[in-house]
Structures are given as C-alpha cells and as structure tokens.
Amino acid sequence: MRTTSVGIFKVATKGPGDVSGLMSMIGSGEIDPTSILAILGKTEGNGGVNDFTREYAVAALCTALAPKLGLSPEAVEQRIAFVMSGGTEGVLSPHITVFTRSEAERPAGLSGKRLSIGMAHTRDFLPEELGRSAQITETAKAVKAAMDDAGITDPADVHFVQIKCPLLTSDRVEAANARGSKTVTTSAYSSMAYSRGASALGVGVALGEIAPDVRDEDVLRRYDLFSRVASTSSGIELMHNVVIVLGSSKASASEFEIGHAVMSDAIDAPAVMSALESVGLGTTPQPGRELVNIFAKAEASPDGNVRGFRHTMLEDTDISSTRHARAAVGGLIAGLAGTGAVYVSGGAEHQGPAGGGPVAVIARLS
C-alpha cells in the first residue's frame, strides 16, 4: 500500500483575485506547487447565480500557477480540484485552503489513521441531467473513485465530501429545449438547489447511507434522504462535478486528523463542539493539537421554523435564504472556534437533516 503525506495551508485573501499569499508560500518553498491537489475557497460574492467571484478566483489561481507547473491555465484547472464557495456574510473571512499530497514514508511509531484526500471528476452533464438520477449515479461513481484515490476503503472513515457542481443558465435551458428535452427547472437559482441536492444524494448512495434506487422526484422532496458528510456547492463555471473526499486512512502519514458531526439545525452548538472534540479540540483542548479549519453546510430550515419558532429567512426578498444561513451558522461556528476564517457554505439540500448540515474539523498534531 502506498503511503502519502497530506499538507494543508490556510491562506487569507484580500479579494477574489488575490494570489499573493499563495505565491509567497510557493516562493519561500513552503508549498511545492507540483504537489497541490485541491484548493477550497470562500470568496466575497453573493453566492448566487451571478456570483462571478468564484470564476474570477479560479481564473486568477490558474493563471498564477500555470508558469509554476509549466502548463496552460486551462490545464491547471484540469489538474487541480478548485472549489470556490461564494458568500462571506457576517464574520466569515475570505480565504483559501490549499491541500497538497505527496508520496512519503510512514514514520516509525506513527499509529492510527490520519487525514487523507482523494479527488475525482464526473463526466460533463447535459443540462437536462442536472438535478436528476444521472447526476446522482455519476456522482456516486466519482465518490467511490475519490475514495480509492485517497486510500479509503471503509465508508465510515469518510468525514467530508466536498463537491462543486453545475447550474442551469438560460443558454443551457435553451440548448436542452432545442434537443427536445426538458430541464428539471427553468430557474437558474432553483437549479442550484437541484444540482446540490442530486450531488448530495449521490454521496449518500456511494457511502451506503441511501439505497441506490433514488428517483428523480425524490430530489428536493424526500428530505428524509440525506448524506451526513456531503457538502455541495453550485457554480456557473463548470458542467461536471468535481469531487473531493476527506477522510482517515492508515495509508496516510500526514500530521492531521479529521472528524465530523451533524448539526440538526442552524443553532446546534453541541454538534459543533462534538466535531471539535472528535479531533481533541473540545472545551479543554488536548495538548499538541491546533485547529486548521472547519468545513460546514448551512441552510434555512425548509419548514420555516427553528425549534418551534418561526424564522423569516425564506421570506426575505432582499437577501437570499442561503446568505442568511451562512451568516447565522458562520457566526455560531466562529464564536465557538475563535476565528471567522472558516468554510461555511449555504444551501444544504440532502446534506444532513433538513435545516441542519454536516460540520467537519481538521486539526494539526504536533
């Protein structure tokens, strides 16, 4: 069995096009650009259909990394998994998290499982396949491929599956119509939820959390079907799913551990504490442990209530519910973690129970 070492670097950004922090770390030798496997980021856009900060951030990173890798920017985007989540409402702070991976010898005396990462891509989807069984099935295949890439065999060792998925635009809807096909919705904004939901169900199928006989009509309707580790984000910049699996493996020699919990709603502080405690960072942190980052999903409860009290996130015509949810959950997690530089993504359809969502924590061991 090959042994790999995973590196993680959290870099603050001054704007969606800011690559100076990453380039500085590459210049100093702290990061080997050839070892970069994935970059997850929070950008300060609105997180909606017309949030071009995500595409801008990816373009800036690809352009900056291209000469370092001897590739074209387009080739860089195929080599590295980029997942940009728009929306840094409230105290959330824009940043990127860079994941590297390289071959390594397992140090003598290293016991247990350590953080491992794997990546895979689906094929490109037709517009009419988004939010439907084709996206679910292909995502499930990609999750299994990413697990294999990470050296993870037991689904119980998967703690977070981050997916970037497509959305519909008017041009894409028209292209489907021209072929005599109908898309799941004609609304670009609604398509984000359908794509996120189908992708999350694909994670659940791959990990055995959900039976494989999921139907088209289950998406955004059967909220009793969900994955406890899926995190999906929609974007205009692609037509396939990018899948990143984070979990634990004996094949990893990294200095990091990962754990997770599931928030039952947007104010589930005990779940966040449980996730922190899973890596030794609870109320009384264990010595030699340092927080690297927290990754979480957030959504406005679709029934319009949080613990018996009405919320208005779904009825605000000025601010989308995903922005409300990111601000609320981001504030909760930031307060418990002591930092606003955390990855909180809005829109948690089939990602945890309705109104809740998964929360994963990575710690560095010294």
CSV table of C-alpha atoms in Angstrom, one decimal:
chain,number,residue,atom,x,y,z
A,1,MET,CA,0.0,0.0,0.0
A,2,ARG,CA,1.4,3.4,-1.0
A,3,THR,CA,1.8,5.9,1.8
A,4,THR,CA,1.1,9.6,1.2
A,5,SER,CA,1.5,12.8,3.2
A,6,VAL,CA,-1.1,15.5,3.1
A,7,GLY,CA,-0.3,19.1,3.7
A,8,ILE,CA,-2.9,21.9,4.4
A,9,PHE,CA,-2.3,25.6,4.2
A,10,LYS,CA,-5.0,28.2,5.0
A,11,VAL,CA,-4.3,31.5,3.3
A,12,ALA,CA,-6.1,34.8,3.8
A,13,THR,CA,-7.1,36.7,0.7
A,14,LYS,CA,-7.6,40.4,0.1
A,15,GLY,CA,-10.0,39.8,-2.7
A,16,PRO,CA,-11.2,37.0,-5.0
A,17,GLY,CA,-8.2,37.7,-7.4
A,18,ASP,CA,-5.6,37.8,-4.6
A,19,VAL,CA,-3.0,35.1,-5.1
A,20,SER,CA,-0.1,36.9,-3.3
A,21,GLY,CA,-0.3,34.8,-0.2
A,22,LEU,CA,-0.1,31.5,-2.1
A,23,MET,CA,2.6,32.8,-4.4
A,24,SER,CA,4.6,33.9,-1.3
A,25,MET,CA,4.4,30.4,0.2
A,26,ILE,CA,5.4,28.9,-3.1
A,27,GLY,CA,8.3,31.3,-3.4
A,28,SER,CA,9.6,30.5,0.1
A,29,GLY,CA,9.5,26.8,-0.6
A,30,GLU,CA,6.8,26.2,2.0
A,31,ILE,CA,4.4,24.9,-0.7
A,32,ASP,CA,5.6,22.8,-3.7
A,33,PRO,CA,3.2,23.7,-6.5
A,34,THR,CA,3.5,20.3,-8.1
A,35,SER,CA,2.0,18.7,-5.0
A,36,ILE,CA,-1.2,20.8,-4.9
A,37,LEU,CA,-4.2,18.5,-5.3
A,38,ALA,CA,-7.1,20.8,-4.4
A,39,ILE,CA,-7.9,24.4,-3.4
A,40,LEU,CA,-11.1,25.2,-1.5
A,41,GLY,CA,-12.0,28.9,-1.0
A,42,LYS,CA,-14.5,31.3,0.3
A,43,THR,CA,-15.0,34.4,-1.9
A,44,GLU,CA,-16.9,37.6,-1.0
A,45,GLY,CA,-19.6,37.4,-3.7
A,46,ASN,CA,-23.3,36.8,-3.1
A,47,GLY,CA,-23.1,33.0,-3.6
A,48,GLY,CA,-25.9,33.2,-6.2
A,49,VAL,CA,-26.1,32.6,-9.9
A,50,ASN,CA,-24.4,35.9,-10.8
A,51,ASP,CA,-21.6,35.5,-8.3
A,52,PHE,CA,-18.6,35.7,-10.6
A,53,THR,CA,-16.1,36.0,-7.8
A,54,ARG,CA,-15.9,32.2,-7.9
A,55,GLU,CA,-14.9,32.1,-11.5
A,56,TYR,CA,-12.6,35.1,-11.0
A,57,ALA,CA,-10.8,33.4,-8.1
A,58,VAL,CA,-10.3,30.1,-10.1
A,59,ALA,CA,-9.0,32.0,-13.1
A,60,ALA,CA,-6.6,34.1,-11.0
A,61,LEU,CA,-5.2,30.9,-9.3
A,62,CYS,CA,-4.9,29.0,-12.6
A,63,THR,CA,-3.1,31.9,-14.3
A,64,ALA,CA,-0.7,32.3,-11.3
A,65,LEU,CA,0.0,28.6,-11.0
A,66,ALA,CA,0.4,27.9,-14.8
A,67,PRO,CA,4.1,29.0,-15.1
A,68,LYS,CA,5.0,27.2,-11.9
A,69,LEU,CA,3.6,24.0,-13.3
A,70,GLY,CA,4.7,24.5,-16.9
A,71,LEU,CA,1.0,24.2,-18.0
A,72,SER,CA,-1.6,26.4,-19.6
A,73,PRO,CA,-4.2,27.9,-17.2
A,74,GLU,CA,-6.8,25.5,-18.7
A,75,ALA,CA,-4.6,22.5,-18.0
A,76,VAL,CA,-4.1,23.7,-14.4
A,77,GLU,CA,-7.9,23.7,-13.9
A,78,GLN,CA,-8.0,20.1,-15.0
A,79,ARG,CA,-5.0,19.1,-12.8
A,80,ILE,CA,-6.1,20.7,-9.6
A,81,ALA,CA,-9.6,20.5,-8.0
A,82,PHE,CA,-10.9,24.0,-7.4
A,83,VAL,CA,-14.0,24.6,-5.3
A,84,MET,CA,-14.9,28.2,-4.6
A,85,SER,CA,-17.9,28.9,-2.4
A,86,GLY,CA,-19.3,32.4,-2.7
A,87,GLY,CA,-20.6,34.3,0.3
A,88,THR,CA,-18.7,35.6,3.3
A,89,GLU,CA,-21.6,37.2,5.2
A,90,GLY,CA,-21.3,38.3,8.8
A,91,VAL,CA,-18.0,37.5,10.4
A,92,LEU,CA,-16.9,34.9,7.7
A,93,SER,CA,-13.5,35.8,6.3
A,94,PRO,CA,-12.4,35.3,2.7
A,95,HIS,CA,-9.6,32.7,2.4
A,96,ILE,CA,-8.4,29.7,0.5
A,97,THR,CA,-7.4,26.3,1.9
A,98,VAL,CA,-4.7,24.6,-0.1
A,99,PHE,CA,-4.4,20.8,0.0
A,100,THR,CA,-1.1,19.1,-1.1
A,101,ARG,CA,-0.3,15.4,-1.4
A,102,SER,CA,3.0,13.6,-2.0
A,103,GLU,CA,4.5,10.2,-1.6
A,104,ALA,CA,6.0,9.6,1.8
A,105,GLU,CA,7.5,7.0,4.2
A,106,ARG,CA,5.3,6.3,7.2
A,107,PRO,CA,7.3,7.4,10.2
A,108,ALA,CA,8.2,4.7,12.8
A,109,GLY,CA,5.8,4.8,15.7
A,110,LEU,CA,3.0,6.6,13.8
A,111,SER,CA,-0.2,4.8,14.8
A,112,GLY,CA,-3.8,5.0,13.8
A,113,LYS,CA,-5.4,6.7,10.8
A,114,ARG,CA,-4.5,10.2,9.6
A,115,LEU,CA,-6.1,12.6,7.2
A,116,SER,CA,-6.2,11.5,3.6
A,117,ILE,CA,-7.6,13.2,0.5
A,118,GLY,CA,-8.8,11.9,-2.9
A,119,MET,CA,-10.2,13.6,-6.0
A,120,ALA,CA,-12.3,12.6,-9.0
A,121,HIS,CA,-14.4,14.2,-11.7
A,122,THR,CA,-17.6,13.1,-13.3
A,123,ARG,CA,-18.2,13.4,-17.0
A,124,ASP,CA,-19.8,16.6,-18.3
A,125,PHE,CA,-23.6,16.6,-17.8
A,126,LEU,CA,-26.2,17.6,-20.3
A,127,PRO,CA,-28.4,20.4,-18.9
A,128,GLU,CA,-31.4,18.1,-18.7
A,129,GLU,CA,-29.4,15.7,-16.5
A,130,LEU,CA,-28.8,18.2,-13.7
A,131,GLY,CA,-30.9,17.5,-10.6
A,132,ARG,CA,-31.9,14.1,-11.8
A,133,SER,CA,-30.8,10.4,-11.4
A,134,ALA,CA,-28.0,10.7,-14.0
A,135,GLN,CA,-26.2,13.3,-11.8
A,136,ILE,CA,-26.9,11.1,-8.7
A,137,THR,CA,-25.4,8.0,-10.4
A,138,GLU,CA,-22.4,9.6,-11.9
A,139,THR,CA,-21.6,11.4,-8.6
A,140,ALA,CA,-21.8,8.1,-6.7
A,141,LYS,CA,-19.2,6.6,-9.1
A,142,ALA,CA,-16.9,9.6,-8.7
A,143,VAL,CA,-17.1,9.5,-4.9
A,144,LYS,CA,-16.0,5.8,-5.0
A,145,ALA,CA,-13.2,6.8,-7.3
A,146,ALA,CA,-12.1,9.6,-5.0
A,147,MET,CA,-12.2,7.2,-2.0
A,148,ASP,CA,-9.9,4.9,-3.9
A,149,ASP,CA,-7.6,7.8,-4.7
A,150,ALA,CA,-7.5,8.6,-1.0
A,151,GLY,CA,-6.8,5.1,0.0
A,152,ILE,CA,-10.0,4.9,2.0
A,153,THR,CA,-11.9,1.5,1.9
A,154,ASP,CA,-14.4,1.9,4.8
A,155,PRO,CA,-17.2,4.5,4.2
A,156,ALA,CA,-17.1,5.1,8.0
A,157,ASP,CA,-13.7,6.7,7.5
A,158,VAL,CA,-15.1,9.4,5.2
A,159,HIS,CA,-15.7,12.6,7.1
A,160,PHE,CA,-16.4,15.2,4.4
A,161,VAL,CA,-17.1,15.0,0.7
A,162,GLN,CA,-16.9,18.4,-1.0
A,163,ILE,CA,-18.4,18.7,-4.4
A,164,LYS,CA,-18.6,21.6,-6.9
A,165,CYS,CA,-21.5,21.1,-9.3
A,166,PRO,CA,-23.0,23.0,-12.2
A,167,LEU,CA,-26.2,25.1,-12.5
A,168,LEU,CA,-28.5,26.0,-15.3
A,169,THR,CA,-28.4,29.2,-17.3
A,170,SER,CA,-30.9,30.4,-19.9
A,171,ASP,CA,-28.5,29.3,-22.7
A,172,ARG,CA,-28.2,25.8,-21.2
A,173,VAL,CA,-32.0,25.5,-20.9
A,174,GLU,CA,-32.4,26.6,-24.5
A,175,ALA,CA,-29.9,24.1,-25.6
A,176,ALA,CA,-31.9,21.3,-23.9
A,177,ASN,CA,-35.1,22.6,-25.4
A,178,ALA,CA,-33.5,22.5,-28.9
A,179,ARG,CA,-32.8,18.8,-28.4
A,180,GLY,CA,-36.4,18.2,-27.4
A,181,SER,CA,-35.5,17.7,-23.8
A,182,LYS,CA,-36.8,19.5,-20.7
A,183,THR,CA,-34.7,20.6,-17.8
A,184,VAL,CA,-35.7,20.0,-14.2
A,185,THR,CA,-36.4,23.7,-13.8
A,186,THR,CA,-36.1,26.8,-16.0
A,187,SER,CA,-35.0,28.9,-13.0
A,188,ALA,CA,-31.2,29.3,-12.7
A,189,TYR,CA,-31.4,30.0,-9.0
A,190,SER,CA,-33.6,26.9,-8.4
A,191,SER,CA,-31.3,24.8,-10.5
A,192,MET,CA,-28.5,25.4,-7.9
A,193,ALA,CA,-30.6,23.6,-5.3
A,194,TYR,CA,-31.5,20.8,-7.6
A,195,SER,CA,-27.8,20.3,-8.6
A,196,ARG,CA,-26.6,20.4,-5.0
A,197,GLY,CA,-29.3,18.1,-3.8
A,198,ALA,CA,-28.7,15.4,-6.5
A,199,SER,CA,-25.0,15.6,-5.9
A,200,ALA,CA,-25.5,15.1,-2.2
A,201,LEU,CA,-27.8,12.1,-2.8
A,202,GLY,CA,-25.0,10.7,-5.0
A,203,VAL,CA,-22.7,10.9,-2.0
A,204,GLY,CA,-25.3,9.1,0.2
A,205,VAL,CA,-25.6,6.3,-2.4
A,206,ALA,CA,-21.9,5.8,-2.7
A,207,LEU,CA,-21.4,5.6,1.1
A,208,GLY,CA,-24.4,3.3,1.7
A,209,GLU,CA,-26.3,6.0,3.6
A,210,ILE,CA,-29.1,5.9,1.0
A,211,ALA,CA,-30.4,3.0,-1.1
A,212,PRO,CA,-29.4,3.3,-4.8
A,213,ASP,CA,-33.0,3.4,-6.1
A,214,VAL,CA,-33.3,7.1,-5.7
A,215,ARG,CA,-35.8,8.6,-8.2
A,216,ASP,CA,-35.8,11.9,-10.0
A,217,GLU,CA,-38.9,13.0,-8.0
A,218,ASP,CA,-37.0,12.4,-4.7
A,219,VAL,CA,-34.7,15.4,-5.2
A,220,LEU,CA,-35.8,18.3,-3.1
A,221,ARG,CA,-38.8,16.4,-1.9
A,222,ARG,CA,-37.6,13.4,0.2
A,223,TYR,CA,-35.7,15.3,2.8
A,224,ASP,CA,-35.5,12.1,4.9
A,225,LEU,CA,-32.9,11.0,2.4
A,226,PHE,CA,-29.6,12.7,3.1
A,227,SER,CA,-25.8,12.2,3.5
A,228,ARG,CA,-24.2,13.0,6.8
A,229,VAL,CA,-20.9,14.1,5.2
A,230,ALA,CA,-21.9,15.7,1.8
A,231,SER,CA,-21.1,19.3,1.1
A,232,THR,CA,-22.1,20.6,-2.4
A,233,SER,CA,-21.8,24.0,-4.0
A,234,SER,CA,-23.2,25.1,-7.3
A,235,GLY,CA,-21.3,27.3,-9.8
A,236,ILE,CA,-21.7,28.6,-13.3
A,237,GLU,CA,-18.1,27.8,-14.2
A,238,LEU,CA,-18.4,24.1,-15.0
A,239,MET,CA,-20.6,21.4,-16.4
A,240,HIS,CA,-19.3,18.4,-14.4
A,241,ASN,CA,-18.9,17.6,-10.7
A,242,VAL,CA,-15.6,17.9,-9.0
A,243,VAL,CA,-15.4,15.5,-6.0
A,244,ILE,CA,-13.0,15.8,-3.1
A,245,VAL,CA,-13.1,13.2,-0.4
A,246,LEU,CA,-11.6,14.0,3.0
A,247,GLY,CA,-11.2,11.1,5.5
A,248,SER,CA,-9.0,8.9,7.5
A,249,SER,CA,-6.6,6.3,6.2
A,250,LYS,CA,-3.8,4.1,7.5
A,251,ALA,CA,-2.1,4.8,4.2
A,252,SER,CA,-1.6,8.5,5.2
A,253,ALA,CA,1.4,9.8,7.1
A,254,SER,CA,0.1,13.3,7.5
A,255,GLU,CA,0.2,15.3,10.6
A,256,PHE,CA,-3.5,16.0,10.5
A,257,GLU,CA,-6.7,14.3,11.8
A,258,ILE,CA,-10.3,14.9,10.7
A,259,GLY,CA,-13.6,14.3,12.5
A,260,HIS,CA,-17.2,15.4,11.9
A,261,ALA,CA,-20.6,15.7,13.4
A,262,VAL,CA,-24.0,16.7,12.0
A,263,MET,CA,-25.9,19.8,13.0
A,264,SER,CA,-29.6,19.2,13.4
A,265,ASP,CA,-30.4,22.8,12.8
A,266,ALA,CA,-28.7,26.2,12.4
A,267,ILE,CA,-28.2,26.8,16.1
A,268,ASP,CA,-26.9,23.3,17.0
A,269,ALA,CA,-23.8,24.4,19.0
A,270,PRO,CA,-23.4,21.0,20.7
A,271,ALA,CA,-22.8,19.4,17.3
A,272,VAL,CA,-20.1,21.9,16.5
A,273,MET,CA,-18.5,21.1,19.9
A,274,SER,CA,-18.8,17.4,19.2
A,275,ALA,CA,-16.9,17.9,15.9
A,276,LEU,CA,-14.2,19.9,17.7
A,277,GLU,CA,-14.0,17.2,20.4
A,278,SER,CA,-13.6,14.5,17.8
A,279,VAL,CA,-10.1,15.8,17.0
A,280,GLY,CA,-9.2,16.8,20.5
A,281,LEU,CA,-10.2,20.4,20.3
A,282,GLY,CA,-13.2,20.5,22.8
A,283,THR,CA,-13.8,22.8,25.7
A,284,THR,CA,-10.4,21.7,27.1
A,285,PRO,CA,-8.2,21.1,24.0
A,286,GLN,CA,-5.7,18.3,24.2
A,287,PRO,CA,-2.0,19.4,24.2
A,288,GLY,CA,-0.3,19.4,20.8
A,289,ARG,CA,-3.4,20.0,18.8
A,290,GLU,CA,-4.1,23.0,16.6
A,291,LEU,CA,-7.2,24.0,14.6
A,292,VAL,CA,-6.6,24.1,10.9
A,293,ASN,CA,-10.1,24.7,9.5
A,294,ILE,CA,-13.7,23.9,9.9
A,295,PHE,CA,-16.0,23.0,6.9
A,296,ALA,CA,-19.7,23.2,7.3
A,297,LYS,CA,-23.0,23.4,5.4
A,298,ALA,CA,-25.9,25.7,6.3
A,299,GLU,CA,-29.4,26.2,5.2
A,300,ALA,CA,-32.7,27.9,6.3
A,301,SER,CA,-35.0,25.2,7.6
A,302,PRO,CA,-37.4,24.5,4.8
A,303,ASP,CA,-40.4,24.2,7.2
A,304,GLY,CA,-39.9,27.8,8.2
A,305,ASN,CA,-39.2,27.0,11.9
A,306,VAL,CA,-36.2,26.6,14.1
A,307,ARG,CA,-37.1,24.7,17.3
A,308,GLY,CA,-40.7,25.7,17.2
A,309,PHE,CA,-40.2,29.4,16.4
A,310,ARG,CA,-40.8,30.9,13.0
A,311,HIS,CA,-37.8,32.2,11.0
A,312,THR,CA,-38.1,34.7,8.1
A,313,MET,CA,-35.1,33.6,6.1
A,314,LEU,CA,-37.2,32.1,3.3
A,315,GLU,CA,-39.5,35.1,3.0
A,316,ASP,CA,-36.9,37.9,2.7
A,317,THR,CA,-36.9,39.3,-0.9
A,318,ASP,CA,-33.9,41.4,-0.3
A,319,ILE,CA,-31.4,38.8,0.9
A,320,SER,CA,-31.5,35.1,-0.2
A,321,SER,CA,-32.0,32.4,2.4
A,322,THR,CA,-28.6,30.9,1.7
A,323,ARG,CA,-26.9,34.2,2.7
A,324,HIS,CA,-29.0,34.4,5.9
A,325,ALA,CA,-28.0,30.8,6.7
A,326,ARG,CA,-24.3,31.3,6.1
A,327,ALA,CA,-24.3,34.4,8.3
A,328,ALA,CA,-26.1,32.6,11.1
A,329,VAL,CA,-24.1,29.4,11.1
A,330,GLY,CA,-20.9,31.2,10.3
A,331,GLY,CA,-21.3,33.3,13.4
A,332,LEU,CA,-22.1,30.3,15.6
A,333,ILE,CA,-19.1,28.3,14.4
A,334,ALA,CA,-16.7,31.3,14.5
A,335,GLY,CA,-17.7,32.1,18.1
A,336,LEU,CA,-17.0,28.5,19.2
A,337,ALA,CA,-13.8,28.2,17.2
A,338,GLY,CA,-12.4,31.6,17.9
A,339,THR,CA,-12.0,32.5,14.2
A,340,GLY,CA,-14.1,33.7,11.3
A,341,ALA,CA,-11.8,32.1,8.7
A,342,VAL,CA,-13.9,29.0,8.4
A,343,TYR,CA,-15.6,27.4,5.4
A,344,VAL,CA,-19.3,27.7,5.7
A,345,SER,CA,-21.3,27.0,2.5
A,346,GLY,CA,-25.0,27.8,2.1
A,347,GLY,CA,-27.7,25.5,0.6
A,348,ALA,CA,-27.7,22.1,2.4
A,349,GLU,CA,-30.3,20.2,0.4
A,350,HIS,CA,-29.9,16.5,1.3
A,351,GLN,CA,-26.7,17.4,3.2
A,352,GLY,CA,-27.6,16.5,6.7
A,353,PRO,CA,-31.2,16.7,8.0
A,354,ALA,CA,-33.4,19.4,6.7
A,355,GLY,CA,-32.3,22.7,8.2
A,356,GLY,CA,-29.1,21.3,9.5
A,357,GLY,CA,-25.9,20.1,7.9
A,358,PRO,CA,-22.5,18.4,8.4
A,359,VAL,CA,-19.6,20.1,10.1
A,360,ALA,CA,-16.1,18.7,9.8
A,361,VAL,CA,-12.9,19.8,11.7
A,362,ILE,CA,-9.3,19.3,10.8
A,363,ALA,CA,-6.6,19.5,13.5
A,364,ARG,CA,-2.8,19.5,13.2
A,365,LEU,CA,-1.0,17.2,15.6
A,366,SER,CA,2.5,18.2,16.9
